[in-house]
Amino acid sequence: MYTYKNYFNVYGRIMQFNKNKTEPFHRWYPFVEGYSKEFIQSIIKEMRANNLTCLEPFSGSGTTALELQNSGIECYSFEVNPLMYLIARVKLEQNYSLDMVNEWFRFICEHRDDERNIELETEFKTLYQRDDIEKWNYNTEVAMDIQKLNYAIGLIDDNVYSDLFKVALSSILLDVSNLYRNGKCLSYKRNWKDRKYNDKEVFEKFDNKVLNELIPDIRDSRTKTLIDNKQRLFNLDSRSGIAEKIEDESIDLVITSPPYLNSRDYTDTYMLELKTMGFTKNSDDIRELREKTLRSHVQIKWTDNTTVVNDELNEILKKLELAANKGETWNTSIVDMVRLYFVDMQNIFRILFKKLKKKGKIYFNVSNSAYFNILINTLEICASIAEDEGFKVIEIREARKLKTSPQQKEKIGNLLEGVIVLQK
Ligand SMILES: C[S@@+](CC[C@H](N)C(=O)[O-])C[C@H]1O[C@@H](n2cnc3c(N)ncnc32)[C@H](O)[C@@H]1O
């Protein structure tokens, strides 16, 4: 019923973060779930105006706000995860002094050899190597070097620079750990117990990050723009934060990619960095963060009974319930997640409708999903919910075909990822 437009050639390669990995500032943290700056550029071109006020409800590593800032466009953004918030904030800073970066880097190098202040204490049982456990995330010598760096960074008395070096450290953690990101979760690297560590590996990787990426990018950065999107970035749950921080009818454009309905838990995916850098200190902190995150995961048992009145969604929910009742209890959490994901989507569209000016536009990047071999047409359901909230659905742009999980592959094939274009 909606107009589908073939954008496979235009969006095919730019809806992933890969292209950002060689771009100054964008490359400081190897984010997985983002799009590249070219997506933002393509929208700026379409808008044919620069005096815009934009909003990004799911900032992630800050691609939208950074690219808009570089083009002199205001962007308010919201991010619930403290690690992502830090990364975006650091990339948006425009007032680094190269001399200060060099000076604080020398300071870290001078202060990172002191073992006296380092204690590998944590409430997380498998974070550090211990005799009474079978698996651990970091070997002791690696963990010691990470914490020596962390300690030295903590001595910096200027937050702008301590934050910068925290991002450099966060960006190498996975690499020096015994883990790798395996789609939705963290898994142990093959033969991790036999890996030989060179005792300078952590410092070398950190130094490379600083010397080969941060310093050259800061040195070569163009003069700063007058727009400061760092001041417009909030570490808040967008479901409540936007209402609190943004004036009604003040936004021209929303560009965003919310978590997909793929049971990926961002708290899980970035758990190693969250624990190591002290963003989450115990399981209560982790639970609290999961509760603030959009309901696209099953790690929490939700008690909310609400649902969106929408024919296509209700059909899907019935089918899913039937399929789920045949299986294990885990399955019922999937049905709750699907139901509540769309409750969150409705909430977001409702808030955005209030905040957008008349004729304001939304570019909403999301993909379809599948559970129990049942296709969930997330693109259409979101479009239809947005329409019920008052938006006009201009079109759905087909961007990429994503692989399904092996269990869904036979019946479902690929899953369409796209961009829903809406107008108030
Ligand atoms: C698909 S990623 C966005 C990626 C981003 N476009 C980029 O290029 O880096 C979705 C982000 O939404 C964040 N998120 C999830 N629930 C949120 C909420 N309730 N409020 C704000 N951010 C949230 C996640 O932590 C994640 O970083």
Coordinates of C-alpha atoms and ligand atoms in Angstrom, one line a residue:
M1 CA 0.0 0.0 0.0
Y2 CA 3.0 2.3 0.5
T3 CA 5.2 3.5 -2.3
Y4 CA 8.4 1.5 -2.4
K5 CA 11.4 3.1 -4.1
N6 CA 14.5 1.2 -5.2
Y7 CA 17.5 2.8 -3.4
F8 CA 19.7 -0.3 -3.4
N9 CA 22.3 1.4 -5.5
V10 CA 22.3 4.7 -3.6
Y11 CA 22.0 3.3 -0.1
G12 CA 23.5 -0.2 -0.5
R13 CA 27.0 0.6 0.8
I14 CA 26.3 3.7 3.0
M15 CA 23.8 2.2 5.4
Q16 CA 26.7 0.6 7.3
F17 CA 29.3 2.1 9.5
N18 CA 32.2 0.6 7.5
K19 CA 32.8 3.7 5.3
N20 CA 33.2 5.8 8.5
K21 CA 36.1 3.7 9.7
T22 CA 38.6 5.7 7.6
E23 CA 36.9 9.1 8.1
P24 CA 38.5 11.6 10.5
F25 CA 36.7 11.8 13.9
H26 CA 34.1 9.3 12.8
R27 CA 36.8 6.5 13.0
W28 CA 37.7 7.1 16.6
Y29 CA 35.5 4.2 17.7
P30 CA 34.7 1.2 15.5
F31 CA 31.0 1.2 16.0
V32 CA 29.0 -1.6 14.4
E33 CA 25.4 -0.6 14.3
G34 CA 25.7 2.8 12.6
Y35 CA 25.3 4.2 9.1
S36 CA 28.0 6.2 7.4
K37 CA 28.2 9.9 7.0
E38 CA 27.3 9.7 3.3
F39 CA 23.7 8.9 4.3
I40 CA 23.5 12.2 6.2
Q41 CA 25.1 14.0 3.3
S42 CA 22.6 12.6 0.9
I43 CA 19.7 13.9 3.0
I44 CA 21.3 17.4 3.4
K45 CA 21.5 17.5 -0.4
E46 CA 17.8 16.6 -0.7
M47 CA 16.7 19.2 1.8
R48 CA 18.5 22.0 -0.2
A49 CA 18.8 24.2 2.9
N50 CA 21.2 24.6 5.7
N51 CA 19.3 26.7 8.2
L52 CA 17.7 23.6 9.7
T53 CA 17.1 22.4 13.2
C54 CA 17.5 18.6 13.4
L55 CA 16.8 15.9 15.9
E56 CA 18.4 12.5 16.4
P57 CA 16.6 10.4 19.0
F58 CA 19.0 7.4 18.9
S59 CA 22.4 9.0 18.5
G60 CA 24.7 5.9 18.9
S61 CA 28.2 7.0 18.1
G62 CA 27.0 10.4 16.9
T63 CA 27.3 10.1 13.1
T64 CA 24.2 12.2 12.5
A65 CA 25.1 15.1 14.9
L66 CA 28.8 15.1 13.8
E67 CA 28.1 15.2 10.1
L68 CA 25.4 17.9 10.5
Q69 CA 27.8 19.9 12.7
N70 CA 30.5 19.7 10.0
S71 CA 27.9 21.0 7.5
G72 CA 26.9 23.9 9.9
I73 CA 23.6 22.4 10.8
E74 CA 22.1 22.3 14.4
C75 CA 21.2 18.8 15.7
Y76 CA 19.8 17.8 19.1
S77 CA 20.6 14.2 20.0
F78 CA 19.7 11.7 22.6
E79 CA 21.6 8.6 23.7
V80 CA 20.9 6.4 26.6
N81 CA 24.1 4.3 26.7
P82 CA 26.9 6.2 28.6
L83 CA 29.6 4.7 26.4
M84 CA 28.0 5.9 23.2
Y85 CA 27.2 9.2 24.8
L86 CA 30.9 9.6 25.7
I87 CA 32.0 8.7 22.2
A88 CA 29.6 11.1 20.5
R89 CA 30.5 13.9 22.9
V90 CA 34.2 13.5 22.3
K91 CA 33.8 13.4 18.5
L92 CA 31.7 16.6 18.6
E93 CA 34.2 18.6 20.6
Q94 CA 35.7 21.3 18.4
N95 CA 38.1 23.0 20.8
Y96 CA 40.9 20.6 21.2
S97 CA 44.3 22.2 21.3
L98 CA 46.9 20.0 19.6
D99 CA 49.5 21.1 22.2
M100 CA 47.3 20.1 25.0
V101 CA 46.6 16.7 23.4
N102 CA 50.3 16.1 23.0
E103 CA 51.0 17.3 26.5
W104 CA 48.4 15.1 28.2
F105 CA 49.5 12.1 26.1
R106 CA 53.1 12.6 27.4
F107 CA 51.6 12.9 30.9
I108 CA 49.8 9.5 30.5
C109 CA 53.0 7.9 29.2
E110 CA 54.8 9.1 32.2
H111 CA 52.2 8.0 34.8
R112 CA 51.1 4.7 33.4
D113 CA 53.9 2.5 34.7
D114 CA 53.0 2.9 38.4
E115 CA 51.4 -0.4 39.7
R116 CA 51.0 0.8 43.2
N117 CA 47.5 2.3 42.7
I118 CA 46.1 -0.5 40.7
E119 CA 43.7 -3.1 42.1
L120 CA 41.8 -5.4 39.9
E121 CA 38.6 -5.3 41.9
T122 CA 35.2 -5.8 40.4
E123 CA 31.8 -7.2 41.1
F124 CA 31.7 -8.8 37.7
K125 CA 32.8 -12.4 38.2
T126 CA 34.3 -13.1 34.8
L127 CA 35.9 -9.8 34.0
Y128 CA 39.4 -10.6 35.3
Q129 CA 41.4 -13.8 35.4
R130 CA 41.0 -15.8 38.6
D131 CA 41.9 -19.3 39.7
D132 CA 38.4 -20.4 40.5
I133 CA 36.8 -19.6 37.2
E134 CA 37.1 -21.3 33.8
K135 CA 36.7 -18.3 31.6
W136 CA 37.6 -14.6 32.0
N137 CA 37.5 -11.6 29.7
Y138 CA 41.0 -10.3 30.3
N139 CA 44.2 -12.0 31.3
T140 CA 45.7 -10.4 34.4
E141 CA 48.7 -8.7 32.6
V142 CA 46.3 -7.2 30.1
A143 CA 43.9 -6.0 32.8
M144 CA 46.7 -4.4 34.8
D145 CA 47.9 -2.4 31.8
I146 CA 44.3 -1.3 31.0
Q147 CA 43.8 -0.1 34.5
K148 CA 47.2 1.6 34.6
L149 CA 46.1 3.6 31.6
N150 CA 42.7 4.2 33.1
Y151 CA 44.4 5.4 36.3
A152 CA 46.7 7.8 34.4
I153 CA 43.8 9.1 32.4
G154 CA 41.9 9.7 35.6
L155 CA 44.7 12.0 36.8
I156 CA 44.0 14.5 34.0
D157 CA 42.2 17.4 35.5
D158 CA 40.5 18.6 32.3
N159 CA 37.4 16.6 31.3
V160 CA 37.7 17.5 27.7
Y161 CA 41.1 15.7 27.5
S162 CA 40.4 12.8 29.9
D163 CA 37.2 12.0 27.9
L164 CA 39.2 12.0 24.7
F165 CA 41.7 9.5 26.0
K166 CA 38.9 7.4 27.5
V167 CA 37.5 7.0 24.0
A168 CA 41.0 5.9 22.8
L169 CA 41.2 3.3 25.6
S170 CA 37.6 2.1 25.1
S171 CA 38.3 1.6 21.4
I172 CA 41.1 -1.0 21.9
L173 CA 39.5 -3.0 24.8
L174 CA 37.8 -5.6 22.6
D175 CA 41.0 -6.2 20.7
V176 CA 43.1 -6.9 23.8
S177 CA 40.4 -9.0 25.5
N178 CA 39.6 -12.6 25.1
L179 CA 36.3 -11.8 23.4
Y180 CA 34.9 -10.7 20.1
R181 CA 31.6 -9.3 19.1
N182 CA 29.6 -12.1 17.7
G183 CA 26.5 -10.4 16.2
K184 CA 24.3 -9.8 19.2
C185 CA 26.6 -10.9 21.9
L186 CA 30.2 -11.3 23.0
S187 CA 31.9 -14.7 22.5
Y188 CA 35.3 -16.0 23.4
K189 CA 38.0 -15.9 20.7
R190 CA 39.1 -19.2 19.3
N191 CA 42.0 -20.7 21.3
W192 CA 41.9 -17.6 23.6
K193 CA 43.7 -19.5 26.4
D194 CA 46.7 -20.2 24.2
R195 CA 47.1 -16.7 22.9
K196 CA 50.5 -15.2 23.7
Y197 CA 50.5 -11.6 24.9
N198 CA 53.4 -9.3 24.2
D199 CA 53.7 -7.4 27.4
K200 CA 53.5 -4.0 25.7
E201 CA 50.4 -4.9 23.6
V202 CA 47.9 -2.7 25.4
F203 CA 50.1 0.4 25.5
E204 CA 51.1 -0.1 21.9
K205 CA 47.5 -0.3 20.7
F206 CA 46.6 2.7 22.8
D207 CA 49.6 4.7 21.5
N208 CA 48.8 3.8 17.9
K209 CA 45.2 5.0 18.3
V210 CA 46.3 8.3 19.7
L211 CA 49.3 8.9 17.3
N212 CA 47.7 7.6 14.1
E213 CA 44.1 8.7 14.5
L214 CA 43.3 11.2 17.2
I215 CA 46.4 13.5 16.8
P216 CA 46.4 13.6 13.0
D217 CA 42.6 14.2 12.9
I218 CA 42.8 17.0 15.4
R219 CA 45.8 18.5 13.7
D220 CA 44.2 18.4 10.2
S221 CA 40.7 19.4 11.3
R222 CA 39.2 22.3 9.5
T223 CA 38.4 25.5 11.4
K224 CA 35.5 24.9 13.6
T225 CA 31.9 25.6 12.5
L226 CA 29.7 28.0 14.5
I227 CA 27.4 25.1 15.3
D228 CA 28.1 23.3 18.6
N229 CA 26.1 20.1 18.6
K230 CA 27.9 18.8 21.7
Q231 CA 25.9 21.3 23.7
R232 CA 22.8 19.7 22.2
L233 CA 23.6 16.1 23.0
F234 CA 21.8 14.5 26.0
N235 CA 22.5 11.3 27.9
L236 CA 18.8 10.6 28.2
D237 CA 16.1 8.1 27.3
S238 CA 14.6 9.7 24.2
R239 CA 11.2 8.4 25.1
S240 CA 11.1 10.9 28.0
G241 CA 14.1 13.2 27.3
I242 CA 12.8 14.8 24.0
A243 CA 9.6 15.9 25.7
E244 CA 11.7 17.5 28.4
K245 CA 14.4 19.2 26.3
I246 CA 12.8 20.1 22.9
E247 CA 10.3 22.8 22.3
D248 CA 7.1 21.9 20.4
E249 CA 7.1 22.6 16.6
S250 CA 10.8 23.6 16.6
I251 CA 12.3 20.8 14.5
D252 CA 12.7 20.7 10.7
L253 CA 14.3 17.3 10.2
V254 CA 14.7 14.0 12.1
I255 CA 17.4 11.6 10.9
T256 CA 17.7 8.4 12.8
S257 CA 18.1 4.7 13.1
P258 CA 16.5 3.2 16.1
P259 CA 17.5 -0.2 17.5
Y260 CA 16.1 -2.8 15.1
L261 CA 13.6 -5.4 16.2
N262 CA 16.4 -8.1 16.3
S263 CA 16.7 -8.8 20.0
R264 CA 20.1 -7.1 20.1
D265 CA 20.7 -5.7 23.5
Y266 CA 23.1 -2.8 23.3
T267 CA 23.9 -3.2 26.9
D268 CA 25.1 -6.7 26.2
T269 CA 27.0 -5.8 23.0
Y270 CA 29.0 -3.1 24.7
M271 CA 29.2 -4.8 28.1
L272 CA 33.0 -5.2 28.1
E273 CA 33.6 -1.4 27.7
L274 CA 30.8 -0.5 30.1
K275 CA 32.3 -2.7 32.8
T276 CA 35.9 -1.9 32.2
M277 CA 35.5 1.8 32.0
G278 CA 33.3 1.8 35.2
F279 CA 30.1 3.0 33.5
T280 CA 28.3 0.0 35.1
K281 CA 29.6 -1.1 38.4
N282 CA 27.3 -4.0 39.2
S283 CA 24.3 -6.0 37.9
D284 CA 21.8 -3.3 39.2
D285 CA 23.5 -0.7 37.0
I286 CA 23.2 -3.1 34.0
R287 CA 19.6 -3.7 34.7
E288 CA 18.8 0.0 35.0
L289 CA 20.5 0.6 31.7
R290 CA 18.5 -2.2 30.0
E291 CA 15.3 -0.7 31.3
K292 CA 16.1 2.6 29.8
T293 CA 16.8 1.1 26.4
L294 CA 14.2 0.8 23.7
R295 CA 12.4 -2.6 24.0
S296 CA 14.1 -4.5 21.3
H297 CA 15.7 -7.2 23.5
V298 CA 14.6 -10.0 25.7
Q299 CA 17.0 -9.7 28.6
I300 CA 14.4 -8.1 30.8
K301 CA 11.0 -9.5 31.7
W302 CA 8.6 -6.7 31.0
T303 CA 5.4 -6.3 32.9
D304 CA 3.8 -3.7 30.7
N305 CA 0.5 -5.0 29.0
T306 CA 0.0 -2.2 26.6
T307 CA -0.3 -2.8 22.9
V308 CA -0.7 -0.6 19.7
V309 CA -4.0 -0.9 17.9
N310 CA -2.9 -1.8 14.4
D311 CA -4.4 -4.5 12.2
E312 CA -1.2 -5.8 10.6
L313 CA 0.6 -5.8 14.0
N314 CA -2.3 -7.6 15.7
E315 CA -2.3 -10.3 13.0
I316 CA 1.4 -10.8 13.5
L317 CA 1.2 -10.9 17.2
K318 CA -1.5 -13.6 17.0
K319 CA 0.7 -15.7 14.7
L320 CA 3.7 -15.3 16.9
E321 CA 1.7 -16.2 20.0
L322 CA 0.5 -19.4 18.4
A323 CA 4.1 -20.3 17.3
A324 CA 5.5 -19.3 20.7
N325 CA 3.1 -21.5 22.7
K326 CA 4.5 -24.5 21.0
G327 CA 8.0 -23.9 22.3
E328 CA 9.9 -22.8 25.4
T329 CA 9.2 -20.0 27.8
W330 CA 12.0 -17.9 26.1
N331 CA 9.5 -17.7 23.2
T332 CA 6.9 -15.7 25.1
S333 CA 9.5 -13.0 25.8
I334 CA 9.9 -12.7 22.1
V335 CA 6.2 -11.9 21.7
D336 CA 6.4 -9.4 24.5
M337 CA 9.4 -7.8 22.9
V338 CA 7.7 -7.4 19.5
R339 CA 4.5 -6.0 21.1
L340 CA 6.4 -3.5 23.2
Y341 CA 8.8 -2.5 20.5
F342 CA 5.9 -1.1 18.6
V343 CA 4.5 0.6 21.7
D344 CA 7.9 2.4 21.9
M345 CA 7.7 3.2 18.2
Q346 CA 4.3 4.7 18.6
N347 CA 5.5 6.7 21.6
I348 CA 8.5 8.0 19.5
F349 CA 6.3 9.0 16.5
R350 CA 3.8 10.7 18.8
I351 CA 6.6 12.8 20.4
L352 CA 8.2 13.6 17.1
F353 CA 4.9 14.7 15.6
K354 CA 4.6 17.3 18.4
K355 CA 8.2 18.5 18.1
L356 CA 8.3 18.8 14.3
K357 CA 7.3 22.0 12.5
K358 CA 4.6 21.7 9.8
K359 CA 6.0 20.0 6.7
G360 CA 9.0 18.8 8.8
K361 CA 10.5 15.5 7.6
I362 CA 11.7 12.2 9.2
Y363 CA 14.2 9.8 7.6
F364 CA 13.7 6.6 9.7
N365 CA 16.2 3.8 8.9
V366 CA 15.0 0.4 10.1
S367 CA 14.7 -3.2 8.9
N368 CA 12.2 -6.0 8.8
S369 CA 12.5 -9.0 11.2
A370 CA 11.5 -12.6 11.6
Y371 CA 10.8 -14.9 14.5
F372 CA 9.5 -18.5 14.3
N373 CA 9.7 -18.2 10.5
I374 CA 7.1 -15.4 10.6
L375 CA 8.1 -12.3 8.8
I376 CA 7.5 -9.0 10.7
N377 CA 7.2 -6.2 8.2
T378 CA 8.6 -3.6 10.6
L379 CA 9.0 -1.0 7.8
E380 CA 5.2 -1.2 7.0
I381 CA 4.1 -1.4 10.6
C382 CA 6.2 1.6 11.6
A383 CA 4.9 3.5 8.6
S384 CA 1.3 2.7 9.4
I385 CA 1.8 3.6 13.1
A386 CA 3.4 6.9 12.1
E387 CA 0.4 7.5 9.7
D388 CA -2.0 6.9 12.6
E389 CA -0.1 9.5 14.6
G390 CA -0.7 12.1 11.8
F391 CA 2.3 11.7 9.5
K392 CA 2.1 11.4 5.7
V393 CA 4.2 8.4 4.5
I394 CA 6.0 9.8 1.5
E395 CA 7.8 6.5 0.6
I396 CA 9.7 3.5 1.8
R397 CA 13.2 3.4 0.3
E398 CA 14.7 -0.1 -0.2
A399 CA 18.3 0.1 1.0
R400 CA 19.7 -3.4 1.5
K401 CA 18.8 -7.0 1.9
L402 CA 20.0 -8.4 5.3
K403 CA 20.7 -12.0 6.1
T404 CA 18.3 -13.7 8.4
S405 CA 19.4 -16.0 11.2
P406 CA 20.0 -19.6 10.1
Q407 CA 16.7 -20.7 11.7
Q408 CA 14.7 -18.3 9.6
K409 CA 16.6 -18.5 6.4
E410 CA 14.7 -21.3 4.6
K411 CA 11.2 -19.8 4.8
I412 CA 12.0 -16.1 5.1
G413 CA 15.1 -15.5 2.9
N414 CA 16.5 -12.0 3.3
L415 CA 15.1 -9.2 5.3
L416 CA 14.6 -5.8 3.8
E417 CA 16.3 -2.8 5.4
G418 CA 15.0 0.5 4.3
V419 CA 14.4 4.2 5.1
I420 CA 10.8 5.4 5.8
V421 CA 10.4 9.0 4.7
L422 CA 7.6 10.8 6.6
Q423 CA 6.3 14.3 6.6
K424 CA 4.2 16.1 9.1
Ligands
LIG1 C1 21.2 1.8 15.6 S1 22.0 2.6 16.9 C2 22.2 4.2 16.2 C3 23.5 4.4 15.4 C4 23.8 5.7 14.9 N1 23.0 6.1 13.7 C5 25.3 5.8 14.4 O1 25.6 5.9 13.2 O2 26.2 5.7 15.3 C6 20.7 2.8 18.1 C7 21.2 3.6 19.3 O3 20.0 3.8 20.1 C8 20.4 3.8 21.5 N2 19.1 3.7 22.3 C9 18.4 2.6 22.6 N3 17.3 3.0 23.3 C10 17.4 4.3 23.5 C11 16.6 5.3 24.2 N4 15.5 4.9 24.8 N5 16.9 6.6 24.1 C12 18.0 7.0 23.5 N6 18.9 6.1 22.8 C13 18.5 4.8 22.8 C14 21.3 2.6 21.6 O4 22.1 2.7 22.7 C15 22.1 2.7 20.3 O5 23.3 3.4 20.5

